[in-house]
Amino acid sequence: MSTSASATERRGIPAAAFVEDVQTYLSQLNLDANAALAFLQERLQQYRVVEMKLLAQQRDLQAKIPDIEKCLDVVATLQAKKGTGEAIVADFEVSEGIYARARVEEAESVCLWLGANVMLEYSCEEATVLLQKNLENAKASLEVLIADLQFLRDQVTITQVTIARVYNWDVHQRRLRQTAASTSES
């Protein structure tokens, strides 16, 4: 008998079926062992492709979170220095690997890169709110991504176990046929 995993899919990732009885599984799908193995190998490859995409997204988010935190720290520093008359001397990245030095006095606003070559000016308070929201969203997305990766790893494991079970069942069936053929010849 074949039973499905507790979830049928998670965010487009199909759940793998745990196979308790290989013969019933093959008859339900109307497949022979070789066709089932080919299907399972293909599914395993699909899981691997999705895993690579999710890992790339995870790396991107893990790089993005410290950048957002750094921006929040800079805005907080600017707000803390506001009204003190004290200037801040800072090096900032103009382009990848190109930095400029700036002397900032009484900053009322900051400019934030939003992506796609778009920069907008915000008050320090608005920038803090926006960056906090972006940080929360990035952390929440990372949590979901980690859960998706765990679900995917579980499906890979289930599929690998199923492949092994179908293969072993097929080997056992061949041996039974071989034994039956050799006893009928005697």
Tab-separated table of C-alpha atoms in Angstrom:
chain	number	residue	atom	x	y	z
A	1	MET	CA	0.000	0.000	0.000
A	2	SER	CA	1.228	3.503	-0.779
A	3	THR	CA	0.634	6.358	1.606
A	4	SER	CA	1.257	9.997	0.923
A	5	ALA	CA	3.328	12.270	3.086
A	6	SER	CA	1.406	14.478	5.497
A	7	ALA	CA	1.394	17.339	2.973
A	8	THR	CA	0.650	16.876	-0.713
A	9	GLU	CA	2.887	19.773	-1.653
A	10	ARG	CA	4.572	22.813	-0.188
A	11	ARG	CA	4.800	25.964	-2.271
A	12	GLY	CA	4.778	24.031	-5.532
A	13	ILE	CA	7.094	21.244	-4.375
A	14	PRO	CA	5.225	17.956	-4.781
A	15	ALA	CA	5.341	15.565	-1.874
A	16	ALA	CA	6.927	12.175	-2.387
A	17	ALA	CA	4.867	9.103	-1.610
A	18	PHE	CA	6.279	6.688	0.927
A	19	VAL	CA	5.916	3.193	-0.489
A	20	GLU	CA	5.063	0.452	1.972
A	21	ASP	CA	4.258	-2.256	-0.596
A	22	VAL	CA	6.156	-1.974	-3.875
A	23	GLN	CA	3.955	-4.407	-5.799
A	24	THR	CA	0.785	-2.492	-4.887
A	25	TYR	CA	2.533	0.785	-5.720
A	26	LEU	CA	3.564	-0.479	-9.169
A	27	SER	CA	0.112	-1.905	-9.928
A	28	GLN	CA	-1.612	1.343	-8.833
A	29	LEU	CA	0.603	3.334	-11.195
A	30	ASN	CA	0.392	0.606	-13.867
A	31	LEU	CA	4.184	0.633	-14.213
A	32	ASP	CA	6.912	-1.977	-14.264
A	33	ALA	CA	9.937	-1.598	-12.008
A	34	ASN	CA	12.136	0.004	-14.686
A	35	ALA	CA	9.517	2.620	-15.579
A	36	ALA	CA	8.937	3.370	-11.888
A	37	LEU	CA	12.673	3.734	-11.314
A	38	ALA	CA	12.964	6.088	-14.287
A	39	PHE	CA	10.049	8.171	-12.973
A	40	LEU	CA	11.549	8.302	-9.481
A	41	GLN	CA	15.000	9.247	-10.811
A	42	GLU	CA	13.430	12.066	-12.825
A	43	ARG	CA	11.541	13.278	-9.749
A	44	LEU	CA	14.788	13.163	-7.768
A	45	GLN	CA	16.480	15.316	-10.417
A	46	GLN	CA	13.584	17.795	-10.243
A	47	TYR	CA	14.026	17.995	-6.489
A	48	ARG	CA	17.748	18.655	-6.955
A	49	VAL	CA	17.045	21.524	-9.379
A	50	VAL	CA	14.564	23.093	-6.961
A	51	GLU	CA	17.055	22.632	-4.129
A	52	MET	CA	19.724	24.525	-6.078
A	53	LYS	CA	17.310	27.414	-6.695
A	54	LEU	CA	16.260	27.543	-3.049
A	55	LEU	CA	19.879	27.453	-1.875
A	56	ALA	CA	20.684	30.386	-4.181
A	57	GLN	CA	17.728	32.328	-2.751
A	58	GLN	CA	18.908	31.479	0.761
A	59	ARG	CA	22.420	32.784	0.014
A	60	ASP	CA	20.940	36.004	-1.409
A	61	LEU	CA	18.768	36.560	1.652
A	62	GLN	CA	21.609	35.759	4.027
A	63	ALA	CA	23.700	38.413	2.262
A	64	LYS	CA	20.831	40.923	2.187
A	65	ILE	CA	19.994	40.804	5.906
A	66	PRO	CA	23.376	42.142	7.128
A	67	ASP	CA	23.197	44.917	4.508
A	68	ILE	CA	19.794	46.012	5.794
A	69	GLU	CA	21.036	45.879	9.398
A	70	LYS	CA	24.058	47.977	8.418
A	71	CYS	CA	21.771	50.563	6.786
A	72	LEU	CA	19.629	50.657	9.931
A	73	ASP	CA	22.738	51.283	12.031
A	74	VAL	CA	23.808	54.146	9.766
A	75	VAL	CA	20.377	55.785	9.915
A	76	ALA	CA	20.314	55.368	13.712
A	77	THR	CA	23.751	56.992	13.947
A	78	LEU	CA	22.600	59.907	11.799
A	79	GLN	CA	19.523	60.358	13.986
A	80	ALA	CA	21.618	60.192	17.155
A	81	LYS	CA	23.964	62.932	15.871
A	82	LYS	CA	21.078	65.147	14.753
A	83	GLY	CA	20.976	68.365	16.745
A	84	THR	CA	24.388	67.862	18.358
A	85	GLY	CA	26.253	69.925	15.771
A	86	GLU	CA	28.729	67.089	15.484
A	87	ALA	CA	29.632	66.047	11.938
A	88	ILE	CA	30.059	62.478	10.813
A	89	VAL	CA	32.845	61.537	8.428
A	90	ALA	CA	31.960	58.367	6.558
A	91	ASP	CA	33.193	56.325	3.646
A	92	PHE	CA	30.359	55.041	1.506
A	93	GLU	CA	30.223	52.777	-1.494
A	94	VAL	CA	29.410	54.616	-4.695
A	95	SER	CA	29.733	51.562	-6.898
A	96	GLU	CA	31.137	48.106	-6.399
A	97	GLY	CA	34.652	48.632	-5.077
A	98	ILE	CA	34.490	52.439	-5.409
A	99	TYR	CA	34.174	54.472	-2.220
A	100	ALA	CA	33.876	58.171	-1.452
A	101	ARG	CA	34.373	60.071	1.790
A	102	ALA	CA	31.633	62.378	3.001
A	103	ARG	CA	31.223	64.796	5.863
A	104	VAL	CA	27.614	64.726	7.012
A	105	GLU	CA	26.209	67.478	9.209
A	106	GLU	CA	22.626	67.539	10.397
A	107	ALA	CA	21.206	64.941	8.033
A	108	GLU	CA	17.464	65.397	7.652
A	109	SER	CA	17.062	62.668	5.077
A	110	VAL	CA	18.787	59.687	3.531
A	111	CYS	CA	18.709	58.153	0.072
A	112	LEU	CA	18.076	54.427	-0.218
A	113	TRP	CA	18.670	52.195	-3.198
A	114	LEU	CA	15.456	50.293	-3.861
A	115	GLY	CA	16.860	48.196	-6.683
A	116	ALA	CA	16.586	48.337	-10.471
A	117	ASN	CA	18.724	51.509	-10.424
A	118	VAL	CA	16.122	53.347	-8.350
A	119	MET	CA	17.059	55.541	-5.398
A	120	LEU	CA	14.589	57.482	-3.270
A	121	GLU	CA	15.059	60.070	-0.587
A	122	TYR	CA	13.413	59.422	2.779
A	123	SER	CA	13.368	61.226	6.085
A	124	CYS	CA	15.415	59.370	8.681
A	125	GLU	CA	12.222	58.231	10.412
A	126	GLU	CA	10.672	56.958	7.170
A	127	ALA	CA	13.910	55.223	6.251
A	128	THR	CA	14.007	53.490	9.638
A	129	VAL	CA	10.426	52.274	9.239
A	130	LEU	CA	11.079	51.056	5.682
A	131	LEU	CA	14.332	49.316	6.596
A	132	GLN	CA	12.761	47.663	9.655
A	133	LYS	CA	9.928	46.386	7.459
A	134	ASN	CA	12.415	45.118	4.862
A	135	LEU	CA	14.458	43.414	7.584
A	136	GLU	CA	11.381	41.705	9.031
A	137	ASN	CA	10.278	40.585	5.555
A	138	ALA	CA	13.742	39.257	4.714
A	139	LYS	CA	13.950	37.309	7.990
A	140	ALA	CA	10.432	35.908	7.483
A	141	SER	CA	11.299	34.924	3.912
A	142	LEU	CA	14.456	33.227	5.148
A	143	GLU	CA	12.449	31.224	7.708
A	144	VAL	CA	10.002	30.087	5.010
A	145	LEU	CA	12.891	29.233	2.713
A	146	ILE	CA	14.582	27.159	5.396
A	147	ALA	CA	11.296	25.311	6.021
A	148	ASP	CA	10.944	24.730	2.255
A	149	LEU	CA	14.482	23.343	2.116
A	150	GLN	CA	13.761	20.989	5.003
A	151	PHE	CA	10.556	19.815	3.315
A	152	LEU	CA	12.498	19.313	0.087
A	153	ARG	CA	15.237	17.332	1.843
A	154	ASP	CA	12.564	15.101	3.371
A	155	GLN	CA	11.104	14.497	-0.111
A	156	VAL	CA	14.565	13.677	-1.476
A	157	THR	CA	15.087	11.156	1.329
A	158	ILE	CA	11.674	9.565	0.776
A	159	THR	CA	12.327	9.345	-2.966
A	160	GLN	CA	15.763	7.788	-2.428
A	161	VAL	CA	14.262	5.220	-0.057
A	162	THR	CA	11.525	4.454	-2.589
A	163	ILE	CA	14.102	4.019	-5.349
A	164	ALA	CA	16.035	1.584	-3.154
A	165	ARG	CA	12.864	-0.325	-2.254
A	166	VAL	CA	11.718	-0.617	-5.876
A	167	TYR	CA	15.191	-1.681	-6.989
A	168	ASN	CA	15.500	-4.278	-4.214
A	169	TRP	CA	11.988	-5.561	-4.953
A	170	ASP	CA	12.881	-5.903	-8.641
A	171	VAL	CA	16.094	-7.797	-7.813
A	172	HIS	CA	14.123	-10.095	-5.493
A	173	GLN	CA	11.497	-10.741	-8.208
A	174	ARG	CA	14.204	-11.585	-10.751
A	175	ARG	CA	15.805	-14.036	-8.336
A	176	LEU	CA	12.420	-15.655	-7.695
A	177	ARG	CA	11.856	-16.026	-11.457
A	178	GLN	CA	15.371	-17.379	-11.889
A	179	THR	CA	14.860	-19.887	-9.090
A	180	ALA	CA	11.483	-20.925	-10.494
A	181	ALA	CA	12.997	-21.350	-13.971
A	182	SER	CA	15.886	-23.458	-12.668
A	183	THR	CA	13.581	-25.721	-10.614
A	184	SER	CA	11.242	-26.252	-13.557
A	185	GLU	CA	14.204	-27.316	-15.715
A	186	SER	CA	15.216	-29.991	-13.187
